[in-house]
Phi, psi and omega in degrees: 000316183295316178302321182291324175296326172295326185282328174291324175303314182284329174294319174298314186299310184294330181291316183282330170302320175295336178253020178300325177276089195282004178251017182300322180264017176259111178311146173307137174087358173246168182222142179280121178287122192258316185209148162245128195236129182251127173254127175204156177297150187291339181277356175301140190277022176214156183269172187281333170299327179288323173291325189283338180293336182264359180286134194278326183245123186233144181301165175308153186288146181237146170225117177059038179085354187246130175284066179300324185288314173301322184287319168315308181298316186284336187289346182244129189288128181292316182291321169305317178298311176297320174298312177297329175297312180297321185287329179288328182289329172285328183287311177301321180299308184300323180289321171304315175304318174297316181293324182292322180294324182284321184293322170299318183295323183287314183297320181298314174303323178289320175300314173306317171299316178299316175300320178296330175276353184081018182262142180253029176206154179213169176264110174292143171267127172246123186257129176300133174262161175288144179273122179257352179274305170260082173298124185295129185286149177280171178299314178307313190287322180295317178298314190274328186261315178287316177265317185292170180220127173294163177293149176268115186276127181300133179231116188295336181285320175296324168308312170294330178285327181292330177302306191299318188298317180296321181297316179299319182287319174303316179284348178278339181266009172102359182265080185286337178262028191286158173224142180224128186235137177244133183226150178234142177241118187255131184245096183299321185297310184274348190055042174263148174231128176246122186246130173239138176256127175249124183250131172241092195289335189061205187292159173239129187269140174245146178267126190277320179207151175222132191207149180276139180234096178198158183258355186278123176304309182300322178296312176313306181297316184292316179309314181304316183290320180306311188295329180280322185238339187289156173287149172053027173283125178277129172234127180297146359274145177209155179297134180295135175204109176304323179294322171292325170300328181285323181289317182293328176300315177296315181301309187293326182295319186292322188295313180297318178298320182278002174253031179073016176263093187283137178093002187285136183229154178293332173292353178281341190260130179224144180256136172240119179262131189243110178270122175294298178206159182298133188079000186251185176281167183239161167251140182231125176253136175262125185248137165243111183296155183289151183261124177248140184230163188075182188227146176054245186285344180268359185292134171212170175268137177223113183292150177299134183217161169289135199235129172257162183260125185264302184231149173236127188231137177242118183254111176264097190274080183204147177237029189296314187255024174280122192288334188244205177271108187292318185295316193284318187273328186259310188278314185293317183301334187265358178076027188263125176239097179289134174281170182303331187245014183277150176285143182279128172294158182235140187230332177283155185223131180223130176259110173270137178217099178257125188210120175251016186086346176260304181293167180277159187266082171231001179263067179229146178195165178250127179251134183237130183200190185224110172091289182208140183293131176291336178224143184293138184304323183296326178291318186285315182287343177293345179273343190269132178255349178271075185283143169306133174085353171279154176294144179286141173228127188304310179305336185294340183291296191300325191287316175303312176298324176291315183302305185298320177294328185282351174291339174071025178239357179242138179286311179229150176225117183239110176276145184221133184238137188235114175282131187265177183289325172284187186274062183211161176232155165249145188241122173250131186242125182251113195239131169242135188274146173278165174297129187290318181247134181222145169246150175219145173239124184236090173284145179226157163225142184246153171210117177230106184052047173079001175257126185254171180199155177225128173215162172216168183215137174247122187241140169243124174235119173253114186274353182218068183285128187063019182053032187245010188078354175301133184248105181264134177225125175246119182233147176228115183232155183194155177181178184237152186208147177261119176239150178282155173301135184298335183268000173291141186258353183210155169296330180296321177298317190291326175301303182302330180279343182075021189275000179276019179278171175289082189266349186250132171250133181215133180199161173169155173268161170216159180219133186220130176236119177257127176245121187283061171184179181268091177290128024257006179298141171291154186291325178299344179263001182257157173273134185296347178285345185283321171064049201266153167231142175245144182235117172259131180212153187210137176208140173245136174232135183237124185230130184241114173239168182299326196262336179201169174243127188236122175245142181223129178240130187229126183235137183227148168219100186246138164257134181240135181241130178242149172279177192297321186269358182058036174263351170232145177229119181246121176234135182233143174265141175291126188304138176081307188258350183291331178212109174235129181231124165248143182231121174232129182239125169258102188274150172282156180294333168301318178286321171304314196290324183295313179300315184288333170295310183281352173041045182252113184289342175282323171295315184289333172287331182283330184246056174229164182285139191216151161233144181241123171245106196273127167283324185213124172235099184239139174226145176219138172217147182219147175217137177239101185267000191250008178302125174062038186064036184086352183289340180235130171237143189230132179221141176227146176207151172217152175226132174239134181229131176225123182225147166098347188287312182295319180293334185287329177287328172296335190241016186289341170276348181297147176280154181283152184270191183293342181263356176091030176241152171273156180240156170223127186057038179076015181227138172301137178247149182270152183216115183193163169231145183213136179221134183230127177236140174224135179242136174222138181227125185237138185226125186252134178225099184049249180258023178233166182194149175242148192220122178232143176223140170229128177239128180230109183219154185201142174225153176235114177282129182255189197322310193263005185263349184099181177301333194223171168288151173315148177313315180290347182244017177279169172246147189234158176236149176089163173114182190293334185246008182227237183277108186286350179274357182230158179292167187284130175067029183256341192273141177085205338286143180066229185246020171317126181265079178300330182288342180262007180250110179294343183262010177306156177244173182277343177249131183231141182222168176206167182261354178219157183217143171216120184211141178220147180220142171237126185221130177250123188235140183213137182301144160244321172215183173298321185280319186261137174228139185252157180214158171228124186224170172205134197237130176238136171161177177189170173237150174224172175261156176275313173274162181282139172241111192296334177281341178232074175301143182089005185268341197273140182301135175228176174296338186268022184305326180296335173280358191253015181280138180264154179227132174221162179208165182181182177236155179222160180229133177244133174258111179273100174259028182057320178262350172201160180239128177257123194239138177232118186240138178235109188248149188235117180282122190260335181215124176248112190287337176289344189277158177303160175305143189070359180224023185275336180264152184295336180269001187262183193279151181269356177306312171309316171310310178287327182296321186293330179285322180293323184291318188283320186252334181091179183263135180270126181293339182281339179242344188072017183233156183310152169296150176072005175300319184282354175274352184067025182293324186273109183278164173288112184282000178231045173287119169305149186233128178254131187242138173240129175212169179255127172088168182288148173299328172200000000 
């Protein structure tokens, strides 16, 4: 293994040494563009990055200040690469000739056999040929051409074009008298070219007035409302900016469409800019061109007007419930011959009209189908915002489409609007259904800190139960996993004991039913803006380990609320019945004895029978993918759980059991409050991106709960998705000195968590992506734990944070991301003062071991050293995972 790493090291070193001269591929008499420098006054109302974005010729890409891509390109000889490519091309051509000859020989033999048998047909043999058009790249070619980047040769004409583009940008930003000068410095010896752009912006123009110029009364009325209430409306005086005018143009167009002006487009709006005199203010007139409909001889003007919706039609293009032969009975008599991509026509008609004397008469629609509706009309109409008799609104088209698709019972949804002679429209939805019932088999493998697992699940899904959009999912999953012994204190011990085998069996069924309304309320009683779903779920899990047998029953009754764009999801559990969990653990006698010997109340609490009755179960998630046109995305989510409060009132007069806890229905119940928050921000720059995460969580174990939160609601630190410099569930709590505790366990938990992560990702090729990351955080207990001194939260919690950093490689297979991370612990908060950082002395760490266990006279070293009790506090951790960490 060491020889392999040395080989890789010397290979990489030789490549970069060979590419030291980064201009080796620059022809004589030419120069490589090294930098573009922009000089402009600090008072200029635009940034350097805006100016640099319009420069046409840019120097080679840099990563962390180094031209890795250019050096990779230079490290491989172009001539040899092309010669090798040509040889492969000729080799593939020869192979193809041989394969074609073999294919002809086989087919001639098959034809002869067919004639001999008196048959007039035969099955031809087809042999795949080598691709000579897109010749597959070798590793050298992938490094050179896919990852590598050729040197950018300085082009004087591109510099002049860039200068003109910068001047145009300044004019768009209101600097009509701007001047731009470009200079180039050529270094003949190094073949370097340095380009400087000098900007003299001059005066800045301001808009004195902006006004609408049209005779259309409806447009005038809507424009007045837009100026008062619309987004991105420009009100004079303001600095002239053509981009701001473009934003206003789109915003104004959307406002017009959403104010019942059907057919309004952004292209109808034009701006006429009138410069009164140089250096002074300007005026802008907004013109709205006339609307023309029809083509050629039928083209005519139709003024913008407030538009109402006349009729709504839903076409369910399916014959699933048709009782007879649809083609013979419906299509053939009409002379219709459907092609492979033609829509299925619909002939049966249903007029849906829900009215109870209170609501307005707008929940009406006409349904066209064949035989029988595959989905009830009430559910489909509930997703439609373009209601009959209402005014048209442009956004309602996309929102209705999204609602219908999110039902997950239609393969395609095609909305179509037909304009009538009067100021009204008819809305048509063409719907094709998905397969209602599906089975799936999902095998999985897991890898967590060198512990392997295999599992699988068999799933049955009915996505439209009873034609009401109810989604039923029944699953049975099971698997084997390698887990360390609970009382093992290190991975090395796990290896020696051989407990890394598949020692854990886990299986169980689950059932989930999603109802697209608030059960038991009827859908007709709800507002369409609520977009609610009710979820019933039940699951049983059986886990068998050498130490215990664990059985869990989980019951949930949840209401989910989505906003129109489904960017926000609010979930609430019904009190007492919204979330119920029963945990039963049958421990072996040896495991019981070990727990008693350990006398660890936190472990005893974690591995005990429990029942959880949630008084409140609330989760919320928010996603904004449109910040700065999608260059920044923001996500926030929280979960809040409160359990045992109502049950405590029912059992307040009950006696305590032998362990000192109250019971309900013969079972001890948990009592706690827990809140967890997570913030994520993703910032994208072409092939690079920055990602931030902040996690803040806390739980309070109450009277009947024991000293800590239930195991499933505790917080853990370390691992592939948390602090990657530490093993999973090994970090903390607090400053607990785990390395001095010979009775420590592999799993540490806490009631509170604080964590933050920063990750920089950049593309290497389409397949490979690299990352540099840093993680900070820790977990703490709410109550004092005598088995883990220093683990309780204090006012100095911010001084008890761990710090780790590392590098990662991701393999992007489109359908999944395989992630490899190598994390290095930089700061271990458990270590003594002046020894917490990786660059500090290890002496305080060793002194603690000597003070704890004493000195062995025979060796002069501390006891237990040869037993490996004192672990390496800065051991790097390698993680393999699926998907991004956040």
